[in-house]
Amino acid sequence: MKYIMVLAMLCFSYPAMASEQVVQSLLDQYRGAGADAFDASRGESMWQQQYLQPEEEKKVSCASCHSADLRSSGMHMRTGKIIEAMAPSVNAERLTDPEKIEKWFKRNCKWTMGRECTVQEKGDFLVFIQSK
């Protein structure tokens, strides 16, 4: 019984460990590219910040699609597609694939902010998301 408990704990903790390793590796890359100390509160502020999308004549934020509460599902504004919770604490798939993280940063920063995120912004977003 003891071995089953240990095995179960390892299975459930693996995604969290994988997420932490992936995030740490990306943060190290961003520091190497010139980023300063990362700040979850700055990431949260950017998450809520409204950006004007001139082509759609409206303001959007990350929270517009992903939800203000990262532990909740969101919905894409254009497509209506459900977006699973961003918080790794409730969605073990989050922050486990560095290629997906970079892909979505590129796509979502351009769509929301009208430009690619800087390495500083990416790091701040990651430590904010990781903290939830």
PDB file of C-alpha atoms in Angstrom:
ATOM      1  CA  MET A   1       0.000   0.000   0.000  1.00  0.00           C
ATOM      2  CA  LYS A   2       2.858   2.334   0.871  1.00  0.00           C
ATOM      3  CA  TYR A   3       4.397   1.835  -2.580  1.00  0.00           C
ATOM      4  CA  ILE A   4       1.098   2.564  -4.282  1.00  0.00           C
ATOM      5  CA  MET A   5       0.825   5.849  -2.381  1.00  0.00           C
ATOM      6  CA  VAL A   6       4.371   6.839  -3.351  1.00  0.00           C
ATOM      7  CA  LEU A   7       3.742   5.911  -6.975  1.00  0.00           C
ATOM      8  CA  ALA A   8       0.501   7.912  -7.024  1.00  0.00           C
ATOM      9  CA  MET A   9       2.256  10.935  -5.534  1.00  0.00           C
ATOM     10  CA  LEU A  10       4.990  10.735  -8.158  1.00  0.00           C
ATOM     11  CA  CYS A  11       2.472  10.459 -10.988  1.00  0.00           C
ATOM     12  CA  PHE A  12       0.536  13.487  -9.794  1.00  0.00           C
ATOM     13  CA  SER A  13       3.604  15.585  -9.057  1.00  0.00           C
ATOM     14  CA  TYR A  14       5.413  14.867 -12.354  1.00  0.00           C
ATOM     15  CA  PRO A  15       3.489  17.456 -14.416  1.00  0.00           C
ATOM     16  CA  ALA A  16       4.182  20.113 -11.788  1.00  0.00           C
ATOM     17  CA  MET A  17       7.890  19.236 -11.806  1.00  0.00           C
ATOM     18  CA  ALA A  18       7.949  19.242 -15.617  1.00  0.00           C
ATOM     19  CA  SER A  19       6.246  22.611 -15.665  1.00  0.00           C
ATOM     20  CA  GLU A  20       8.720  24.076 -13.188  1.00  0.00           C
ATOM     21  CA  GLN A  21      11.696  22.765 -15.170  1.00  0.00           C
ATOM     22  CA  VAL A  22      10.355  24.113 -18.463  1.00  0.00           C
ATOM     23  CA  VAL A  23       9.582  27.516 -16.963  1.00  0.00           C
ATOM     24  CA  GLN A  24      12.993  27.717 -15.287  1.00  0.00           C
ATOM     25  CA  SER A  25      14.726  26.858 -18.560  1.00  0.00           C
ATOM     26  CA  LEU A  26      12.795  29.559 -20.431  1.00  0.00           C
ATOM     27  CA  LEU A  27      13.464  32.123 -17.694  1.00  0.00           C
ATOM     28  CA  ASP A  28      17.178  31.317 -17.928  1.00  0.00           C
ATOM     29  CA  GLN A  29      17.027  31.870 -21.712  1.00  0.00           C
ATOM     30  CA  TYR A  30      15.247  35.190 -21.241  1.00  0.00           C
ATOM     31  CA  ARG A  31      17.828  36.325 -18.673  1.00  0.00           C
ATOM     32  CA  GLY A  32      20.540  35.384 -21.148  1.00  0.00           C
ATOM     33  CA  ALA A  33      18.796  37.580 -23.713  1.00  0.00           C
ATOM     34  CA  GLY A  34      18.917  40.595 -21.377  1.00  0.00           C
ATOM     35  CA  ALA A  35      15.864  40.369 -19.123  1.00  0.00           C
ATOM     36  CA  ASP A  36      16.042  41.594 -15.521  1.00  0.00           C
ATOM     37  CA  ALA A  37      14.416  39.989 -12.471  1.00  0.00           C
ATOM     38  CA  PHE A  38      10.947  38.691 -13.235  1.00  0.00           C
ATOM     39  CA  ASP A  39       7.905  39.880 -11.333  1.00  0.00           C
ATOM     40  CA  ALA A  40       4.569  38.046 -11.043  1.00  0.00           C
ATOM     41  CA  SER A  41       2.732  41.241 -10.076  1.00  0.00           C
ATOM     42  CA  ARG A  42       3.994  42.936 -13.239  1.00  0.00           C
ATOM     43  CA  GLY A  43       2.826  39.883 -15.206  1.00  0.00           C
ATOM     44  CA  GLU A  44      -0.605  40.144 -13.590  1.00  0.00           C
ATOM     45  CA  SER A  45      -0.831  43.856 -14.424  1.00  0.00           C
ATOM     46  CA  MET A  46      -0.013  43.143 -18.064  1.00  0.00           C
ATOM     47  CA  TRP A  47      -2.561  40.291 -18.043  1.00  0.00           C
ATOM     48  CA  GLN A  48      -5.304  42.755 -17.104  1.00  0.00           C
ATOM     49  CA  GLN A  49      -4.060  45.702 -19.199  1.00  0.00           C
ATOM     50  CA  GLN A  50      -6.333  46.772 -22.049  1.00  0.00           C
ATOM     51  CA  TYR A  51      -4.838  47.205 -25.536  1.00  0.00           C
ATOM     52  CA  LEU A  52      -6.627  48.873 -28.437  1.00  0.00           C
ATOM     53  CA  GLN A  53      -7.156  46.717 -31.488  1.00  0.00           C
ATOM     54  CA  PRO A  54      -7.711  49.303 -34.227  1.00  0.00           C
ATOM     55  CA  GLU A  55      -8.995  46.800 -36.800  1.00  0.00           C
ATOM     56  CA  GLU A  56     -11.751  45.701 -34.431  1.00  0.00           C
ATOM     57  CA  GLU A  57     -12.200  49.095 -32.759  1.00  0.00           C
ATOM     58  CA  LYS A  58     -12.174  47.634 -29.267  1.00  0.00           C
ATOM     59  CA  LYS A  59      -9.871  47.078 -26.335  1.00  0.00           C
ATOM     60  CA  VAL A  60      -8.739  43.612 -25.308  1.00  0.00           C
ATOM     61  CA  SER A  61      -6.546  42.070 -22.643  1.00  0.00           C
ATOM     62  CA  CYS A  62      -5.180  38.592 -22.030  1.00  0.00           C
ATOM     63  CA  ALA A  63      -8.083  38.176 -19.597  1.00  0.00           C
ATOM     64  CA  SER A  64     -10.554  38.929 -22.401  1.00  0.00           C
ATOM     65  CA  CYS A  65     -10.095  35.384 -23.683  1.00  0.00           C
ATOM     66  CA  HIS A  66      -8.260  33.533 -20.924  1.00  0.00           C
ATOM     67  CA  SER A  67     -10.270  34.872 -17.952  1.00  0.00           C
ATOM     68  CA  ALA A  68      -9.099  37.101 -15.127  1.00  0.00           C
ATOM     69  CA  ASP A  69      -8.948  34.017 -12.881  1.00  0.00           C
ATOM     70  CA  LEU A  70      -6.293  31.733 -14.353  1.00  0.00           C
ATOM     71  CA  ARG A  71      -7.876  28.767 -12.550  1.00  0.00           C
ATOM     72  CA  SER A  72     -11.014  29.135 -14.704  1.00  0.00           C
ATOM     73  CA  SER A  73     -11.603  28.342 -18.350  1.00  0.00           C
ATOM     74  CA  GLY A  74     -11.915  31.170 -20.827  1.00  0.00           C
ATOM     75  CA  MET A  75     -13.398  31.616 -24.283  1.00  0.00           C
ATOM     76  CA  HIS A  76     -11.788  33.014 -27.420  1.00  0.00           C
ATOM     77  CA  MET A  77     -13.479  36.281 -28.340  1.00  0.00           C
ATOM     78  CA  ARG A  78     -13.602  35.615 -32.092  1.00  0.00           C
ATOM     79  CA  THR A  79     -14.099  31.873 -32.353  1.00  0.00           C
ATOM     80  CA  GLY A  80     -15.989  31.105 -29.152  1.00  0.00           C
ATOM     81  CA  LYS A  81     -13.600  28.197 -28.566  1.00  0.00           C
ATOM     82  CA  ILE A  82     -13.208  27.196 -24.910  1.00  0.00           C
ATOM     83  CA  ILE A  83      -9.703  27.836 -23.575  1.00  0.00           C
ATOM     84  CA  GLU A  84      -8.746  25.552 -20.703  1.00  0.00           C
ATOM     85  CA  ALA A  85      -7.523  27.119 -17.479  1.00  0.00           C
ATOM     86  CA  MET A  86      -4.049  28.620 -17.639  1.00  0.00           C
ATOM     87  CA  ALA A  87      -3.077  27.846 -14.044  1.00  0.00           C
ATOM     88  CA  PRO A  88      -0.781  24.814 -13.798  1.00  0.00           C
ATOM     89  CA  SER A  89      -2.358  24.091 -10.401  1.00  0.00           C
ATOM     90  CA  VAL A  90      -5.608  23.073 -12.121  1.00  0.00           C
ATOM     91  CA  ASN A  91      -4.359  22.236 -15.623  1.00  0.00           C
ATOM     92  CA  ALA A  92      -1.340  19.935 -15.533  1.00  0.00           C
ATOM     93  CA  GLU A  93      -0.763  20.414 -19.278  1.00  0.00           C
ATOM     94  CA  ARG A  94       0.103  24.096 -18.887  1.00  0.00           C
ATOM     95  CA  LEU A  95       3.679  25.254 -19.186  1.00  0.00           C
ATOM     96  CA  THR A  96       5.058  21.804 -19.986  1.00  0.00           C
ATOM     97  CA  ASP A  97       6.076  22.338 -23.636  1.00  0.00           C
ATOM     98  CA  PRO A  98       8.519  25.179 -24.378  1.00  0.00           C
ATOM     99  CA  GLU A  99       7.723  25.164 -28.099  1.00  0.00           C
ATOM    100  CA  LYS A 100       4.008  25.604 -27.424  1.00  0.00           C
ATOM    101  CA  ILE A 101       4.727  28.360 -24.915  1.00  0.00           C
ATOM    102  CA  GLU A 102       6.792  30.290 -27.460  1.00  0.00           C
ATOM    103  CA  LYS A 103       4.232  29.668 -30.212  1.00  0.00           C
ATOM    104  CA  TRP A 104       1.391  31.023 -28.110  1.00  0.00           C
ATOM    105  CA  PHE A 105       3.419  33.978 -26.857  1.00  0.00           C
ATOM    106  CA  LYS A 106       4.135  34.966 -30.444  1.00  0.00           C
ATOM    107  CA  ARG A 107       0.541  34.565 -31.588  1.00  0.00           C
ATOM    108  CA  ASN A 108      -1.224  35.996 -28.535  1.00  0.00           C
ATOM    109  CA  CYS A 109       1.123  38.934 -27.947  1.00  0.00           C
ATOM    110  CA  LYS A 110       0.692  40.017 -31.564  1.00  0.00           C
ATOM    111  CA  TRP A 111      -3.088  39.631 -31.391  1.00  0.00           C
ATOM    112  CA  THR A 112      -3.525  41.304 -28.008  1.00  0.00           C
ATOM    113  CA  MET A 113      -0.717  43.856 -27.822  1.00  0.00           C
ATOM    114  CA  GLY A 114      -0.178  44.406 -31.528  1.00  0.00           C
ATOM    115  CA  ARG A 115       3.456  43.275 -31.270  1.00  0.00           C
ATOM    116  CA  GLU A 116       5.615  40.442 -30.022  1.00  0.00           C
ATOM    117  CA  CYS A 117       6.303  40.325 -26.293  1.00  0.00           C
ATOM    118  CA  THR A 118       9.771  41.186 -25.058  1.00  0.00           C
ATOM    119  CA  VAL A 119      11.764  38.584 -23.133  1.00  0.00           C
ATOM    120  CA  GLN A 120      11.058  40.611 -19.973  1.00  0.00           C
ATOM    121  CA  GLU A 121       7.306  40.487 -20.592  1.00  0.00           C
ATOM    122  CA  LYS A 122       7.398  36.763 -21.363  1.00  0.00           C
ATOM    123  CA  GLY A 123       9.243  36.085 -18.117  1.00  0.00           C
ATOM    124  CA  ASP A 124       6.851  38.230 -16.097  1.00  0.00           C
ATOM    125  CA  PHE A 125       3.889  36.420 -17.658  1.00  0.00           C
ATOM    126  CA  LEU A 126       5.428  33.017 -16.934  1.00  0.00           C
ATOM    127  CA  VAL A 127       6.119  33.699 -13.265  1.00  0.00           C
ATOM    128  CA  PHE A 128       2.578  35.076 -12.906  1.00  0.00           C
ATOM    129  CA  ILE A 129       0.991  32.047 -14.565  1.00  0.00           C
ATOM    130  CA  GLN A 130       3.267  29.625 -12.693  1.00  0.00           C
ATOM    131  CA  SER A 131       2.202  31.195  -9.389  1.00  0.00           C
ATOM    132  CA  LYS A 132      -1.463  30.243  -9.881  1.00  0.00           C
TER     133      LYS A 132
END
